[in-house]
Amino acid sequence: MTSVLLVFQFILTAILTIAVLLQKSSSIGLGAYSGSNESLFGAKGPAGFMAKFTFILAIVFVANTLTLGYFYNQDKKVSLAEEIKIEKSVVPTAPTTAPLAPAAPEAPTTK
């Protein structure tokens, strides 16, 4: 079930991306390459149809994402973070005696 929803998610992603790119913007976007859209969608053009289509597609995308998350958690029953094994790292031992700092030069005396 999860694999079917995952493939559906990829398809939704591609369609949603194309729908957003085809919407009319201030610089026309990719809608300029699709020909005369006004005759196909009516006098207003594709703005109303594409906005509604994108909104519905976005709702389906979010619902599919939540469903995927639910089914994934039901299948795994464990978090990925809980499976990480922490290995003890070997920390090099510091020398027991710290090196001495060089002596500061003496200030010149003025007469």
CSV table of N, CA, C and O in Angstrom, one decimal:
chain,number,residue,atom,x,y,z
A,1,MET,N,0.8,-1.2,0.0
A,1,MET,CA,0.0,0.0,0.0
A,1,MET,C,0.9,1.3,0.0
A,1,MET,O,0.6,2.2,-0.7
A,2,THR,N,1.9,1.2,0.8
A,2,THR,CA,2.8,2.4,0.9
A,2,THR,C,3.5,2.6,-0.5
A,2,THR,O,3.6,3.8,-0.9
A,3,SER,N,3.9,1.6,-1.2
A,3,SER,CA,4.6,1.8,-2.5
A,3,SER,C,3.6,2.4,-3.5
A,3,SER,O,4.0,3.2,-4.3
A,4,VAL,N,2.3,2.0,-3.5
A,4,VAL,CA,1.4,2.6,-4.4
A,4,VAL,C,1.2,4.1,-4.1
A,4,VAL,O,1.1,4.9,-5.0
A,5,LEU,N,1.0,4.4,-2.8
A,5,LEU,CA,0.9,5.8,-2.5
A,5,LEU,C,2.1,6.6,-2.8
A,5,LEU,O,2.0,7.8,-3.1
A,6,LEU,N,3.3,6.0,-2.7
A,6,LEU,CA,4.5,6.7,-3.0
A,6,LEU,C,4.6,7.0,-4.5
A,6,LEU,O,5.0,8.1,-4.9
A,7,VAL,N,4.2,6.1,-5.3
A,7,VAL,CA,4.2,6.3,-6.8
A,7,VAL,C,3.2,7.4,-7.1
A,7,VAL,O,3.4,8.3,-7.9
A,8,PHE,N,2.0,7.3,-6.4
A,8,PHE,CA,1.0,8.4,-6.6
A,8,PHE,C,1.5,9.7,-6.2
A,8,PHE,O,1.2,10.7,-6.8
A,9,GLN,N,2.3,9.8,-5.1
A,9,GLN,CA,2.9,11.0,-4.7
A,9,GLN,C,3.8,11.6,-5.7
A,9,GLN,O,3.8,12.9,-6.0
A,10,PHE,N,4.6,10.8,-6.4
A,10,PHE,CA,5.5,11.3,-7.4
A,10,PHE,C,4.7,11.8,-8.6
A,10,PHE,O,5.0,12.9,-9.2
A,11,ILE,N,3.6,11.2,-9.0
A,11,ILE,CA,2.8,11.6,-10.1
A,11,ILE,C,2.1,12.9,-9.7
A,11,ILE,O,2.1,13.9,-10.5
A,12,LEU,N,1.6,13.0,-8.5
A,12,LEU,CA,1.0,14.3,-8.0
A,12,LEU,C,2.0,15.4,-8.0
A,12,LEU,O,1.6,16.6,-8.4
A,13,THR,N,3.2,15.1,-7.6
A,13,THR,CA,4.3,16.2,-7.6
A,13,THR,C,4.5,16.7,-9.0
A,13,THR,O,4.6,17.9,-9.2
A,14,ALA,N,4.6,15.8,-10.0
A,14,ALA,CA,4.8,16.3,-11.4
A,14,ALA,C,3.7,17.1,-11.9
A,14,ALA,O,3.9,18.2,-12.5
A,15,ILE,N,2.4,16.6,-11.7
A,15,ILE,CA,1.3,17.3,-12.1
A,15,ILE,C,1.1,18.7,-11.4
A,15,ILE,O,0.8,19.7,-12.1
A,16,LEU,N,1.4,18.7,-10.1
A,16,LEU,CA,1.3,20.0,-9.4
A,16,LEU,C,2.3,21.0,-9.9
A,16,LEU,O,2.0,22.2,-10.0
A,17,THR,N,3.5,20.5,-10.1
A,17,THR,CA,4.5,21.4,-10.6
A,17,THR,C,4.2,22.0,-12.0
A,17,THR,O,4.3,23.2,-12.2
A,18,ILE,N,3.6,21.2,-12.9
A,18,ILE,CA,3.2,21.6,-14.2
A,18,ILE,C,2.1,22.6,-14.1
A,18,ILE,O,2.0,23.7,-14.7
A,19,ALA,N,1.1,22.3,-13.2
A,19,ALA,CA,0.0,23.2,-13.0
A,19,ALA,C,0.4,24.6,-12.5
A,19,ALA,O,-0.2,25.6,-12.9
A,20,VAL,N,1.3,24.6,-11.6
A,20,VAL,CA,1.8,25.9,-11.1
A,20,VAL,C,2.6,26.7,-12.2
A,20,VAL,O,2.4,27.9,-12.3
A,21,LEU,N,3.4,26.0,-13.0
A,21,LEU,CA,4.1,26.7,-14.0
A,21,LEU,C,3.2,27.2,-15.1
A,21,LEU,O,3.6,28.1,-15.8
A,22,LEU,N,2.1,26.5,-15.4
A,22,LEU,CA,1.2,27.0,-16.4
A,22,LEU,C,0.3,28.1,-16.0
A,22,LEU,O,-0.4,28.7,-16.9
A,23,GLN,N,0.3,28.5,-14.8
A,23,GLN,CA,-0.6,29.6,-14.4
A,23,GLN,C,-0.1,30.9,-14.9
A,23,GLN,O,1.1,31.1,-15.0
A,24,LYS,N,-1.0,31.8,-15.2
A,24,LYS,CA,-0.6,33.1,-15.7
A,24,LYS,C,0.0,33.9,-14.6
A,24,LYS,O,-0.5,34.0,-13.4
A,25,SER,N,1.1,34.5,-14.9
A,25,SER,CA,1.8,35.4,-13.9
A,25,SER,C,2.0,36.8,-14.5
A,25,SER,O,1.6,37.0,-15.7
A,26,SER,N,2.7,37.6,-13.9
A,26,SER,CA,3.0,38.9,-14.4
A,26,SER,C,3.9,38.8,-15.6
A,26,SER,O,3.9,39.7,-16.5
A,27,SER,N,4.7,37.8,-15.7
A,27,SER,CA,5.6,37.6,-16.8
A,27,SER,C,5.1,36.5,-17.7
A,27,SER,O,5.9,35.9,-18.5
A,28,ILE,N,3.9,36.1,-17.6
A,28,ILE,CA,3.2,35.1,-18.4
A,28,ILE,C,3.6,33.7,-18.1
A,28,ILE,O,2.9,32.8,-18.1
A,29,GLY,N,4.8,33.4,-17.6
A,29,GLY,CA,5.3,32.1,-17.3
A,29,GLY,C,5.3,31.2,-18.5
A,29,GLY,O,5.5,31.6,-19.6
A,30,LEU,N,5.1,29.9,-18.2
A,30,LEU,CA,5.1,28.9,-19.3
A,30,LEU,C,3.7,28.9,-20.0
A,30,LEU,O,3.6,28.1,-21.0
A,31,GLY,N,2.7,29.6,-19.6
A,31,GLY,CA,1.4,29.6,-20.2
A,31,GLY,C,1.5,30.2,-21.6
A,31,GLY,O,0.6,29.9,-22.4
A,32,ALA,N,2.5,31.0,-21.9
A,32,ALA,CA,2.6,31.6,-23.2
A,32,ALA,C,2.9,30.5,-24.3
A,32,ALA,O,2.7,30.7,-25.5
A,33,TYR,N,3.5,29.4,-23.9
A,33,TYR,CA,3.9,28.4,-24.8
A,33,TYR,C,2.8,27.4,-25.2
A,33,TYR,O,3.0,26.5,-26.0
A,34,SER,N,1.6,27.5,-24.5
A,34,SER,CA,0.6,26.5,-24.7
A,34,SER,C,-0.4,27.0,-25.8
A,34,SER,O,-1.4,26.4,-26.0
A,35,GLY,N,-0.2,28.1,-26.4
A,35,GLY,CA,-1.1,28.5,-27.5
A,35,GLY,C,-2.2,29.4,-27.0
A,35,GLY,O,-2.1,30.0,-25.9
A,36,SER,N,-3.3,29.5,-27.8
A,36,SER,CA,-4.4,30.4,-27.4
A,36,SER,C,-5.3,29.7,-26.4
A,36,SER,O,-6.1,28.8,-26.7
A,37,ASN,N,-5.2,30.0,-25.1
A,37,ASN,CA,-5.9,29.4,-24.1
A,37,ASN,C,-7.3,30.0,-23.9
A,37,ASN,O,-8.2,29.4,-23.3
A,38,GLU,N,-7.5,31.2,-24.4
A,38,GLU,CA,-8.8,31.9,-24.1
A,38,GLU,C,-9.9,31.2,-24.8
A,38,GLU,O,-11.0,31.1,-24.3
A,39,SER,N,-9.7,30.6,-26.0
A,39,SER,CA,-10.8,29.9,-26.7
A,39,SER,C,-11.1,28.6,-26.0
A,39,SER,O,-12.3,28.2,-26.1
A,40,LEU,N,-10.2,28.0,-25.3
A,40,LEU,CA,-10.5,26.7,-24.7
A,40,LEU,C,-11.2,26.9,-23.4
A,40,LEU,O,-12.1,26.1,-23.1
A,41,PHE,N,-10.8,27.8,-22.6
A,41,PHE,CA,-11.4,28.0,-21.2
A,41,PHE,C,-12.4,29.1,-21.1
A,41,PHE,O,-12.9,29.4,-20.0
A,42,GLY,N,-12.7,29.8,-22.2
A,42,GLY,CA,-13.7,30.8,-22.1
A,42,GLY,C,-13.0,32.2,-22.2
A,42,GLY,O,-11.8,32.3,-22.5
A,43,ALA,N,-13.8,33.2,-22.1
A,43,ALA,CA,-13.3,34.6,-22.3
A,43,ALA,C,-12.3,35.0,-21.2
A,43,ALA,O,-11.4,35.8,-21.4
A,44,LYS,N,-12.5,34.5,-19.9
A,44,LYS,CA,-11.6,34.8,-18.8
A,44,LYS,C,-10.2,34.2,-19.0
A,44,LYS,O,-9.2,34.6,-18.4
A,45,GLY,N,-10.1,33.2,-19.8
A,45,GLY,CA,-8.8,32.5,-19.9
A,45,GLY,C,-8.7,31.4,-18.8
A,45,GLY,O,-9.7,31.0,-18.1
A,46,PRO,N,-7.5,30.8,-18.7
A,46,PRO,CA,-7.4,29.6,-17.8
A,46,PRO,C,-7.2,30.0,-16.3
A,46,PRO,O,-7.0,29.1,-15.5
A,47,ALA,N,-7.2,31.3,-16.0
A,47,ALA,CA,-6.9,31.7,-14.6
A,47,ALA,C,-7.8,31.1,-13.6
A,47,ALA,O,-7.3,30.5,-12.6
A,48,GLY,N,-9.1,31.1,-13.8
A,48,GLY,CA,-10.0,30.5,-12.8
A,48,GLY,C,-9.9,29.0,-12.8
A,48,GLY,O,-9.9,28.4,-11.7
A,49,PHE,N,-9.9,28.4,-13.9
A,49,PHE,CA,-9.8,26.9,-14.0
A,49,PHE,C,-8.5,26.4,-13.4
A,49,PHE,O,-8.4,25.5,-12.6
A,50,MET,N,-7.3,27.0,-13.7
A,50,MET,CA,-6.0,26.6,-13.2
A,50,MET,C,-5.9,26.8,-11.7
A,50,MET,O,-5.3,26.0,-11.0
A,51,ALA,N,-6.5,27.9,-11.3
A,51,ALA,CA,-6.4,28.2,-9.8
A,51,ALA,C,-7.2,27.1,-9.0
A,51,ALA,O,-6.7,26.6,-8.0
A,52,LYS,N,-8.4,26.8,-9.5
A,52,LYS,CA,-9.2,25.8,-8.8
A,52,LYS,C,-8.5,24.4,-8.9
A,52,LYS,O,-8.5,23.7,-8.0
A,53,PHE,N,-8.0,24.1,-10.1
A,53,PHE,CA,-7.3,22.8,-10.3
A,53,PHE,C,-6.1,22.7,-9.4
A,53,PHE,O,-5.9,21.6,-8.8
A,54,THR,N,-5.3,23.7,-9.3
A,54,THR,CA,-4.1,23.7,-8.5
A,54,THR,C,-4.5,23.6,-7.0
A,54,THR,O,-3.9,22.8,-6.2
A,55,PHE,N,-5.6,24.3,-6.6
A,55,PHE,CA,-6.0,24.2,-5.2
A,55,PHE,C,-6.5,22.8,-4.8
A,55,PHE,O,-6.1,22.2,-3.8
A,56,ILE,N,-7.3,22.2,-5.7
A,56,ILE,CA,-7.7,20.8,-5.5
A,56,ILE,C,-6.6,19.8,-5.5
A,56,ILE,O,-6.5,18.9,-4.6
A,57,LEU,N,-5.7,20.0,-6.4
A,57,LEU,CA,-4.5,19.1,-6.5
A,57,LEU,C,-3.6,19.3,-5.2
A,57,LEU,O,-3.1,18.3,-4.8
A,58,ALA,N,-3.5,20.5,-4.7
A,58,ALA,CA,-2.7,20.7,-3.5
A,58,ALA,C,-3.4,20.0,-2.3
A,58,ALA,O,-2.7,19.4,-1.5
A,59,ILE,N,-4.7,20.0,-2.2
A,59,ILE,CA,-5.4,19.3,-1.1
A,59,ILE,C,-5.2,17.8,-1.2
A,59,ILE,O,-4.9,17.2,-0.2
A,60,VAL,N,-5.2,17.3,-2.4
A,60,VAL,CA,-5.0,15.8,-2.6
A,60,VAL,C,-3.6,15.5,-2.3
A,60,VAL,O,-3.3,14.5,-1.7
A,61,PHE,N,-2.6,16.4,-2.6
A,61,PHE,CA,-1.2,16.2,-2.3
A,61,PHE,C,-1.0,16.1,-0.8
A,61,PHE,O,-0.3,15.2,-0.3
A,62,VAL,N,-1.5,17.0,-0.1
A,62,VAL,CA,-1.4,17.1,1.4
A,62,VAL,C,-2.0,15.8,2.0
A,62,VAL,O,-1.4,15.2,2.9
A,63,ALA,N,-3.2,15.5,1.6
A,63,ALA,CA,-3.9,14.3,2.1
A,63,ALA,C,-3.1,13.0,1.8
A,63,ALA,O,-2.9,12.2,2.7
A,64,ASN,N,-2.5,12.9,0.6
A,64,ASN,CA,-1.7,11.8,0.3
A,64,ASN,C,-0.4,11.7,1.2
A,64,ASN,O,0.0,10.7,1.6
A,65,THR,N,0.2,12.9,1.4
A,65,THR,CA,1.4,13.0,2.3
A,65,THR,C,1.0,12.5,3.7
A,65,THR,O,1.8,11.7,4.3
A,66,LEU,N,-0.1,13.0,4.2
A,66,LEU,CA,-0.5,12.5,5.6
A,66,LEU,C,-0.8,11.0,5.6
A,66,LEU,O,-0.4,10.3,6.6
A,67,THR,N,-1.4,10.5,4.6
A,67,THR,CA,-1.7,9.1,4.5
A,67,THR,C,-0.4,8.3,4.4
A,67,THR,O,-0.3,7.2,5.1
A,68,LEU,N,0.5,8.7,3.6
A,68,LEU,CA,1.8,8.1,3.5
A,68,LEU,C,2.5,8.0,4.9
A,68,LEU,O,3.1,7.0,5.3
A,69,GLY,N,2.5,9.1,5.6
A,69,GLY,CA,3.1,9.2,6.9
A,69,GLY,C,2.4,8.2,7.9
A,69,GLY,O,3.1,7.5,8.7
A,70,TYR,N,1.1,8.1,7.8
A,70,TYR,CA,0.4,7.2,8.7
A,70,TYR,C,0.7,5.8,8.4
A,70,TYR,O,1.0,5.0,9.4
A,71,PHE,N,0.7,5.4,7.2
A,71,PHE,CA,1.0,4.0,6.8
A,71,PHE,C,2.4,3.6,7.1
A,71,PHE,O,2.7,2.5,7.4
A,72,TYR,N,3.3,4.6,6.9
A,72,TYR,CA,4.7,4.3,7.1
A,72,TYR,C,5.0,4.0,8.6
A,72,TYR,O,5.7,3.1,9.0
A,73,ASN,N,4.3,4.8,9.5
A,73,ASN,CA,4.5,4.6,10.9
A,73,ASN,C,3.8,3.3,11.3
A,73,ASN,O,4.3,2.7,12.3
A,74,GLN,N,2.8,2.9,10.7
A,74,GLN,CA,2.1,1.6,11.1
A,74,GLN,C,3.0,0.5,10.7
A,74,GLN,O,3.0,-0.5,11.4
A,75,ASP,N,3.7,0.6,9.5
A,75,ASP,CA,4.5,-0.5,9.1
A,75,ASP,C,5.8,-0.6,9.9
A,75,ASP,O,6.2,-1.8,10.2
A,76,LYS,N,6.4,0.4,10.2
A,76,LYS,CA,7.7,0.4,10.9
A,76,LYS,C,7.7,0.2,12.4
A,76,LYS,O,8.5,-0.4,13.0
A,77,LYS,N,6.8,0.9,13.0
A,77,LYS,CA,6.6,0.9,14.5
A,77,LYS,C,7.8,1.4,15.2
A,77,LYS,O,7.9,1.3,16.4
A,78,VAL,N,8.8,1.9,14.6
A,78,VAL,CA,10.0,2.4,15.3
A,78,VAL,C,10.5,3.6,14.5
A,78,VAL,O,10.4,3.6,13.2
A,79,SER,N,11.1,4.5,15.2
A,79,SER,CA,11.6,5.7,14.5
A,79,SER,C,13.0,5.4,14.0
A,79,SER,O,13.7,4.5,14.5
A,80,LEU,N,13.4,6.0,12.9
A,80,LEU,CA,14.7,5.8,12.4
A,80,LEU,C,15.8,6.3,13.4
A,80,LEU,O,16.8,5.7,13.4
A,81,ALA,N,15.4,7.3,14.1
A,81,ALA,CA,16.4,7.8,15.1
A,81,ALA,C,16.7,6.8,16.2
A,81,ALA,O,17.7,6.8,16.8
A,82,GLU,N,15.7,6.0,16.5
A,82,GLU,CA,15.9,4.9,17.6
A,82,GLU,C,16.8,3.8,17.1
A,82,GLU,O,17.3,3.1,17.9
A,83,GLU,N,16.9,3.6,15.8
A,83,GLU,CA,17.8,2.6,15.2
A,83,GLU,C,19.2,3.0,15.1
A,83,GLU,O,20.1,2.1,14.9
A,84,ILE,N,19.5,4.2,15.3
A,84,ILE,CA,20.9,4.7,15.2
A,84,ILE,C,21.7,4.1,16.4
A,84,ILE,O,21.3,4.3,17.6
A,85,LYS,N,22.8,3.4,16.2
A,85,LYS,CA,23.6,2.9,17.2
A,85,LYS,C,24.8,3.9,17.5
A,85,LYS,O,25.5,4.3,16.5
A,86,ILE,N,24.9,4.2,18.7
A,86,ILE,CA,26.0,5.1,19.1
A,86,ILE,C,27.2,4.3,19.5
A,86,ILE,O,27.1,3.5,20.5
A,87,GLU,N,28.3,4.4,18.8
A,87,GLU,CA,29.5,3.7,19.1
A,87,GLU,C,30.4,4.5,20.0
A,87,GLU,O,30.4,5.8,19.7
A,88,LYS,N,31.0,3.9,20.9
A,88,LYS,CA,31.9,4.7,21.7
A,88,LYS,C,33.2,5.0,20.9
A,88,LYS,O,33.8,4.2,20.3
A,89,SER,N,33.4,6.3,20.9
A,89,SER,CA,34.6,6.8,20.1
A,89,SER,C,35.8,6.8,21.0
A,89,SER,O,35.7,7.0,22.2
A,90,VAL,N,36.9,6.5,20.4
A,90,VAL,CA,38.2,6.5,21.2
A,90,VAL,C,38.7,7.9,21.2
A,90,VAL,O,39.0,8.5,20.2
A,91,VAL,N,38.8,8.4,22.4
A,91,VAL,CA,39.3,9.8,22.6
A,91,VAL,C,40.8,9.7,22.9
A,91,VAL,O,41.1,9.0,23.9
A,92,PRO,N,41.6,10.3,22.2
A,92,PRO,CA,43.1,10.3,22.6
A,92,PRO,C,43.3,10.9,23.9
A,92,PRO,O,42.7,11.9,24.3
A,93,THR,N,44.1,10.2,24.7
A,93,THR,CA,44.4,10.7,26.1
A,93,THR,C,45.3,12.0,26.0
A,93,THR,O,46.3,12.0,25.2
A,94,ALA,N,45.0,12.9,26.8
A,94,ALA,CA,45.8,14.2,26.8
A,94,ALA,C,47.1,13.9,27.6
A,94,ALA,O,47.1,13.1,28.6
A,95,PRO,N,48.2,14.6,27.3
A,95,PRO,CA,49.4,14.4,28.1
A,95,PRO,C,49.1,14.8,29.6
A,95,PRO,O,48.3,15.7,29.8
A,96,THR,N,49.8,14.1,30.5
A,96,THR,CA,49.5,14.4,31.9
A,96,THR,C,50.0,15.8,32.3
A,96,THR,O,49.5,16.4,33.2
A,97,THR,N,51.1,16.2,31.7
A,97,THR,CA,51.7,17.5,32.1
A,97,THR,C,51.4,18.5,30.9
A,97,THR,O,51.7,18.1,29.7
A,98,ALA,N,50.9,19.6,31.2
A,98,ALA,CA,50.7,20.6,30.1
A,98,ALA,C,52.0,21.3,29.8
A,98,ALA,O,52.8,21.5,30.7
A,99,PRO,N,52.2,21.5,28.5
A,99,PRO,CA,53.4,22.2,28.1
A,99,PRO,C,53.4,23.7,28.7
A,99,PRO,O,52.4,24.3,28.8
A,100,LEU,N,54.6,24.1,29.1
A,100,LEU,CA,54.7,25.4,29.7
A,100,LEU,C,54.7,26.5,28.5
A,100,LEU,O,55.2,26.3,27.5
A,101,ALA,N,54.1,27.6,28.8
A,101,ALA,CA,54.0,28.7,27.9
A,101,ALA,C,55.4,29.4,27.9
A,101,ALA,O,56.0,29.5,28.9
A,102,PRO,N,55.8,29.9,26.8
A,102,PRO,CA,57.1,30.6,26.8
A,102,PRO,C,57.0,31.9,27.7
A,102,PRO,O,55.9,32.5,27.8
A,103,ALA,N,58.1,32.2,28.2
A,103,ALA,CA,58.1,33.4,29.1
A,103,ALA,C,57.9,34.7,28.3
A,103,ALA,O,58.4,34.8,27.2
A,104,ALA,N,57.2,35.6,28.9
A,104,ALA,CA,56.9,36.8,28.2
A,104,ALA,C,58.2,37.7,28.3
A,104,ALA,O,58.9,37.7,29.3
A,105,PRO,N,58.4,38.4,27.2
A,105,PRO,CA,59.6,39.3,27.2
A,105,PRO,C,59.4,40.4,28.2
A,105,PRO,O,58.3,40.9,28.5
A,106,GLU,N,60.5,40.8,28.8
A,106,GLU,CA,60.4,41.9,29.8
A,106,GLU,C,60.3,43.2,29.1
A,106,GLU,O,60.9,43.5,28.0
A,107,ALA,N,59.5,44.1,29.7
A,107,ALA,CA,59.4,45.5,29.2
A,107,ALA,C,60.7,46.3,29.3
A,107,ALA,O,61.3,46.2,30.4
A,108,PRO,N,61.0,47.1,28.3
A,108,PRO,CA,62.2,47.9,28.5
A,108,PRO,C,62.0,49.0,29.5
A,108,PRO,O,61.0,49.5,29.7
A,109,THR,N,63.1,49.2,30.2
A,109,THR,CA,63.0,50.2,31.3
A,109,THR,C,63.5,51.6,30.7
A,109,THR,O,64.5,51.6,29.9
A,110,THR,N,62.8,52.6,31.0
A,110,THR,CA,63.2,53.9,30.5
A,110,THR,C,63.7,54.7,31.7
A,110,THR,O,63.3,54.6,32.8
A,111,LYS,N,64.8,55.5,31.4
A,111,LYS,CA,65.4,56.4,32.4
A,111,LYS,C,65.0,57.8,32.3
A,111,LYS,O,64.7,58.4,31.4
